mmCIF file of C-alpha atoms in Angstrom:
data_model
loop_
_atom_site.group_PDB
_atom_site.id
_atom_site.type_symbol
_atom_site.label_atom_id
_atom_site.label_comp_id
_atom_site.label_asym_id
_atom_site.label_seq_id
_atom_site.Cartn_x
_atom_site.Cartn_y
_atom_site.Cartn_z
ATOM 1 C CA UNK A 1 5.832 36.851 10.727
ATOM 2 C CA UNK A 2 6.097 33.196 9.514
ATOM 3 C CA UNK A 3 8.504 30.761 10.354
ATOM 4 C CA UNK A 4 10.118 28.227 7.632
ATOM 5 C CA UNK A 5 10.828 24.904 9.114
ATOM 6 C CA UNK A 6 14.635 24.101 8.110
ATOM 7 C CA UNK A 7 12.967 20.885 6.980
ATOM 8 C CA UNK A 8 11.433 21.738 4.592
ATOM 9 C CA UNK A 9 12.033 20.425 0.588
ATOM 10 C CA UNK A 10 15.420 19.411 2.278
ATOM 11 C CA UNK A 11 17.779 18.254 -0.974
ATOM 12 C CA UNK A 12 21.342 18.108 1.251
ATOM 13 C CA UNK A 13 22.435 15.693 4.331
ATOM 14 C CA UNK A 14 22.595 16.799 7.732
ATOM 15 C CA UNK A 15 26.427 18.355 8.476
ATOM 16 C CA UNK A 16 28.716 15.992 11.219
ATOM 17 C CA UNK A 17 27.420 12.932 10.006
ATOM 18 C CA UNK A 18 27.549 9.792 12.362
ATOM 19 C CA UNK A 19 29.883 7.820 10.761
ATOM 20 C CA UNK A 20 27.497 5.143 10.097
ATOM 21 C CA UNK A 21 24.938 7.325 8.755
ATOM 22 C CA UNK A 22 28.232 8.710 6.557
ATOM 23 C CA UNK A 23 29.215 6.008 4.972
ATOM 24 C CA UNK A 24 25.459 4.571 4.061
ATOM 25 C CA UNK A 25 24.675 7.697 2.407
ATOM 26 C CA UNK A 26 28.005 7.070 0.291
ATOM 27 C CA UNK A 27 26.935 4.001 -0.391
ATOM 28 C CA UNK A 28 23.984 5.231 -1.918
ATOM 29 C CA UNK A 29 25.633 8.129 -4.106
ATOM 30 C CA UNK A 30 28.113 5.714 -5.376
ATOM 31 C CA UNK A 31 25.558 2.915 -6.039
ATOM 32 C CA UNK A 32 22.550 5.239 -7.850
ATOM 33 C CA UNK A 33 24.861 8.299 -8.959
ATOM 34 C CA UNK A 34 22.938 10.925 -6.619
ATOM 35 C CA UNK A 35 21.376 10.861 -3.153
ATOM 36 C CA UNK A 36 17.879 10.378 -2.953
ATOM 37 C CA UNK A 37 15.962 13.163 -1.106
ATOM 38 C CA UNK A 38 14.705 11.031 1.921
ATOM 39 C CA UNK A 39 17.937 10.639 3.008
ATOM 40 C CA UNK A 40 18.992 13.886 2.820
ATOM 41 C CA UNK A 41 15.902 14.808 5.267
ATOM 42 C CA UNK A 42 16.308 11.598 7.471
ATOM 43 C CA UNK A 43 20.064 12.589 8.224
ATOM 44 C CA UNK A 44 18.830 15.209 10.567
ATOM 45 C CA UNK A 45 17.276 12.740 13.061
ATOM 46 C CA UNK A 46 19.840 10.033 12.932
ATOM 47 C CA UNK A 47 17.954 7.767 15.008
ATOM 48 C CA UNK A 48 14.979 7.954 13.196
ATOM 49 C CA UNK A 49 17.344 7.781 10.051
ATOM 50 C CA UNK A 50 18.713 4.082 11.270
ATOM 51 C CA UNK A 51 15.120 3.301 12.350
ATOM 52 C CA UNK A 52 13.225 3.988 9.149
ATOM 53 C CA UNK A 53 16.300 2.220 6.205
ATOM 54 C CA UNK A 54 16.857 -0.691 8.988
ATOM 55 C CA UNK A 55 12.941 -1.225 8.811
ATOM 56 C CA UNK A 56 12.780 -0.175 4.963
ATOM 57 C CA UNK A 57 15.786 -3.181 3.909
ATOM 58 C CA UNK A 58 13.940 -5.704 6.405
ATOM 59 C CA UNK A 59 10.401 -5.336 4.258
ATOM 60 C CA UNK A 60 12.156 -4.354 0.582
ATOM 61 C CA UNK A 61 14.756 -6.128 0.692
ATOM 62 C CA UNK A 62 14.795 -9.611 2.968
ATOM 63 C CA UNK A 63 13.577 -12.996 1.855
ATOM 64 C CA UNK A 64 10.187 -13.035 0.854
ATOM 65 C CA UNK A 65 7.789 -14.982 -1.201
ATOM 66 C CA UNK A 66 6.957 -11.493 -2.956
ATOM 67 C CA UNK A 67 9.223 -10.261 -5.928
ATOM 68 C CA UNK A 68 11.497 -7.204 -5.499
ATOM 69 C CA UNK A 69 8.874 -5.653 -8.029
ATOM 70 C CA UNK A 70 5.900 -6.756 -6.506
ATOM 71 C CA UNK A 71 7.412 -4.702 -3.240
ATOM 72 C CA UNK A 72 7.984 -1.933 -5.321
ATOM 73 C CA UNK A 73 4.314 -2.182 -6.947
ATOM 74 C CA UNK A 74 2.812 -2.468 -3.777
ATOM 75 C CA UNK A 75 4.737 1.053 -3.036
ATOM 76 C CA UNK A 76 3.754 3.172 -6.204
ATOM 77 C CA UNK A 77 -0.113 2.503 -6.027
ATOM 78 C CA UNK A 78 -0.232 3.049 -2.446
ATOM 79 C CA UNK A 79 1.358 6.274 -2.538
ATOM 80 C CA UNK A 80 -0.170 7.242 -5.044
ATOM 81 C CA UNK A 81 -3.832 6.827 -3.487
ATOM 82 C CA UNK A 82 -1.873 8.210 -0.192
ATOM 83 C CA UNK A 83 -1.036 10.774 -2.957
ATOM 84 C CA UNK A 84 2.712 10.756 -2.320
ATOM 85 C CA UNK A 85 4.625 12.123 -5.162
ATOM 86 C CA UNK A 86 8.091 11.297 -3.535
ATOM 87 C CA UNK A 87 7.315 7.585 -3.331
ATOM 88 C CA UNK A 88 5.238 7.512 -6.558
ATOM 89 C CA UNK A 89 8.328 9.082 -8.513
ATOM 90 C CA UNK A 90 11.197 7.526 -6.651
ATOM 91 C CA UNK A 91 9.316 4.125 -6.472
ATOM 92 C CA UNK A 92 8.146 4.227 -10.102
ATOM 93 C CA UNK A 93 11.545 4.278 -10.707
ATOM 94 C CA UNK A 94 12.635 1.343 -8.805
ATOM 95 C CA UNK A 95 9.212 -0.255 -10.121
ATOM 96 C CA UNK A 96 10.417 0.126 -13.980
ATOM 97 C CA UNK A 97 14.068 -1.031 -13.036
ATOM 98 C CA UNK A 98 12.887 -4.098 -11.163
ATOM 99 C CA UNK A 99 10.096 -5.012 -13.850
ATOM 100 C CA UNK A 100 11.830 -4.347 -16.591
ATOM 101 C CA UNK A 101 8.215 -2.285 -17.875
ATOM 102 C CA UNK A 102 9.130 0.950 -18.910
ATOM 103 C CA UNK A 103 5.637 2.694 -18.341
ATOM 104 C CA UNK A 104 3.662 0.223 -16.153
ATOM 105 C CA UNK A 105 4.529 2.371 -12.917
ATOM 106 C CA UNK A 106 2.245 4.956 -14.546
ATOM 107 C CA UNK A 107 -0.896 3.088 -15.047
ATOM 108 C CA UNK A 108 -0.174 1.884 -10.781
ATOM 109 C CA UNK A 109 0.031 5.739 -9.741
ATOM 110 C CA UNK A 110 -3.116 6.624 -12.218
ATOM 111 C CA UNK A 111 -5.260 3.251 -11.915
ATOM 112 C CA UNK A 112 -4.432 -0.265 -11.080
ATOM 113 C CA UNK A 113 -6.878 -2.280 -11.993
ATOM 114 C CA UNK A 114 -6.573 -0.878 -15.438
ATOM 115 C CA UNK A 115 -2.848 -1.511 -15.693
ATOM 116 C CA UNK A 116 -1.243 -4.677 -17.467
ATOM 117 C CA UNK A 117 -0.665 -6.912 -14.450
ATOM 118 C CA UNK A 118 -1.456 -10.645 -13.275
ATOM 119 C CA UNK A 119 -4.326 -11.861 -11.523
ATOM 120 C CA UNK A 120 -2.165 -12.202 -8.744
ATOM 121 C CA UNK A 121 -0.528 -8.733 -8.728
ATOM 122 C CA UNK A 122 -4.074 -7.284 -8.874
ATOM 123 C CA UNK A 123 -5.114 -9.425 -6.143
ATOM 124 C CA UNK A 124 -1.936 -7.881 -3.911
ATOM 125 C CA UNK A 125 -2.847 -4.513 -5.346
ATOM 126 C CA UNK A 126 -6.547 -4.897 -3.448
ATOM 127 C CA UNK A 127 -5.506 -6.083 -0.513
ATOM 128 C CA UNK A 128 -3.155 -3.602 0.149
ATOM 129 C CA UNK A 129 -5.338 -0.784 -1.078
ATOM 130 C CA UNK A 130 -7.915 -2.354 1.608
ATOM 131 C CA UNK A 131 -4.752 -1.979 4.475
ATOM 132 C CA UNK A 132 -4.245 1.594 3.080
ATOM 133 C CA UNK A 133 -7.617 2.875 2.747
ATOM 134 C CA UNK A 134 -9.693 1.092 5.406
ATOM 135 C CA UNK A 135 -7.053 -1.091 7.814
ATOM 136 C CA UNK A 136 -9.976 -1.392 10.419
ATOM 137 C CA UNK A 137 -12.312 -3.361 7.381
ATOM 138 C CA UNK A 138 -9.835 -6.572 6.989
ATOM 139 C CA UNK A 139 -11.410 -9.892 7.947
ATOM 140 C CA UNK A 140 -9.872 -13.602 7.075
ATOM 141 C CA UNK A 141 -12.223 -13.629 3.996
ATOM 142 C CA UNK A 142 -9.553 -10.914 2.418
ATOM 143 C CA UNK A 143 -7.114 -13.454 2.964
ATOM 144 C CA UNK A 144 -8.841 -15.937 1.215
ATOM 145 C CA UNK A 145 -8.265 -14.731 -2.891
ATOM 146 C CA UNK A 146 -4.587 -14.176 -1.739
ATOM 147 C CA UNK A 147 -4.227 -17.652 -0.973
ATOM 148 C CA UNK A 148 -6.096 -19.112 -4.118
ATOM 149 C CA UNK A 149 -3.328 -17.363 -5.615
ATOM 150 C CA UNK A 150 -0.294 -18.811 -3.617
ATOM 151 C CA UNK A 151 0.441 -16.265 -1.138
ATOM 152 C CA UNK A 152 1.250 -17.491 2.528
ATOM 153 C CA UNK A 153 0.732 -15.850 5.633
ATOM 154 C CA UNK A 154 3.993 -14.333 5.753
ATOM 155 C CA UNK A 155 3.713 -12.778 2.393
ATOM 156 C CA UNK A 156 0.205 -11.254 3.413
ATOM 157 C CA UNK A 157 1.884 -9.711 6.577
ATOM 158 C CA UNK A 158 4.492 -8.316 4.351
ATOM 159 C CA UNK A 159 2.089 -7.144 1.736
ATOM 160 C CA UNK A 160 0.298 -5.108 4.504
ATOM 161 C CA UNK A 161 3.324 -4.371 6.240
ATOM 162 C CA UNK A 162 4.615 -2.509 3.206
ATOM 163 C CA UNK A 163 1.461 -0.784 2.968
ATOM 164 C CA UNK A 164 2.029 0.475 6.402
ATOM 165 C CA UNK A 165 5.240 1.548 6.263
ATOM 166 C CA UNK A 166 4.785 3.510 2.913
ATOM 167 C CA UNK A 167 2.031 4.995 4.604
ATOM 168 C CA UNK A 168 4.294 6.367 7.349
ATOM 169 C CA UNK A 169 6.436 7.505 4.879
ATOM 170 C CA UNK A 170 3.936 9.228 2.474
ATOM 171 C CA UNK A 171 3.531 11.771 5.215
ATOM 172 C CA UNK A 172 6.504 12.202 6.337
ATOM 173 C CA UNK A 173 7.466 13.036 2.642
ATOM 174 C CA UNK A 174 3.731 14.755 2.480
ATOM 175 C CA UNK A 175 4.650 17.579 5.034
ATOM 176 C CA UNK A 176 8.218 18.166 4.868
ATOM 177 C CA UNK A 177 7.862 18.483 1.276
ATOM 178 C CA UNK A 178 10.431 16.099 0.080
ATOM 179 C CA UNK A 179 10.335 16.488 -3.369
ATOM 180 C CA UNK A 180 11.513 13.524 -5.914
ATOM 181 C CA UNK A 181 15.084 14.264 -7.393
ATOM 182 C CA UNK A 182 15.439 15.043 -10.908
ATOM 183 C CA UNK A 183 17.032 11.638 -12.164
ATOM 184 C CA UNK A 184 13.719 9.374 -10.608
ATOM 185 C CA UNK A 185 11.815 10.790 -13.720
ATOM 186 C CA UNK A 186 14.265 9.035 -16.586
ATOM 187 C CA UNK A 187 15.389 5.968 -14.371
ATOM 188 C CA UNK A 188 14.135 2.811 -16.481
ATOM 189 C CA UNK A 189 12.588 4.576 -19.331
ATOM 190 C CA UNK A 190 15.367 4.104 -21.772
ATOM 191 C CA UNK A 191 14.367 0.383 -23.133
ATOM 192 C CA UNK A 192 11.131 -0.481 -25.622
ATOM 193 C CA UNK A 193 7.820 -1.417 -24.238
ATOM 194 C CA UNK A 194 7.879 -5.117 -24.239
#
């Protein structure tokens, strides 16, 4: 006889909601018209739940020297080596939104260093592909084409913090089977290529 986890391909929040918890997933509905999967899954561990967005606004979403789409860049092409279709799709979104390219999140999930991106989002794109792949491998000399480029420390840490953290959440997604909602797939698409 097997046993199906009741977290598995969860698409609806936890019932008795903290009220915190409550009130940010309204916040979401209201703000993207649905609620993303993730935090329909989170909700059941409410700790972990506070834990995870707290840590997820802090890197996506605080002052940085990296663009909102670079974060979101970072995200798809890690996940997609990490082979993540929840962030890819869900990201990609974001991604298109936030770069205002309507198919550039594609050529991140399939190939980078093929895709139509700066010297210095390539750059970013190795480095953190580097913290995903092989953490143990970094050494000051990766620092050093980052720098040429006019990233600081802090914008390193944050490029492999991201890296991290998507990581954490590529498996999390990876073996509760969070699947990406429906609306991900269309988000940004609806504007020319420039």
């Amino acid at each position: 006889m097997s046993h199906v986890p009741y977290l598995f391909n969860v698409t609806k929040p936890a019932p008795d909601l903290a009220p915190d918890i409550a009130e940010r997933i309204e916040t979401v509905r209201e703000k993207s018209g649905f609620l993303p999967n993730v935090f329909s899954a989170l909700s059941y561990f409410p700790a972990e739940f506070r834990a995870f967005f707290d840590y997820h606004d802090a890197l996506m979403e605080g002052e940085s020297g990296l663009t909102k789409a670079e974060r979101e860049m970072i995200v798809v092409a890690t996940s997609a080596t990490n082979r993540c279709t929840y962030c890819v799709v869900a990201h990609g979104a974001i991604y298109r939104i936030r770069s205002k390219h309507p198919y550039r999140s594609d050529q991140l999930a399939i190939d980078f260093e093929r895709a139509d991106l700066s010297d210095r989002e390539k750059a970013i794109l190795r480095f953190a592909h580097t913290v995903s792949l092989h953490p143990e491998t970094v050494t000051p000399e990766d620092f050093a084409p980052l720098y040429e480029l006019g990233l600081t420390d802090d914008d390193i840490w944050r490029v492999g913090a991201i890296t991290a953290f998507f990581a954490l959440s590529n498996r999390l997604a990876g073996f509760a089977k969070i699947m990406p909602n429906q609306e991900f797939y269309l988000m940004g698409r609806d504007r020319p290529a420039p």
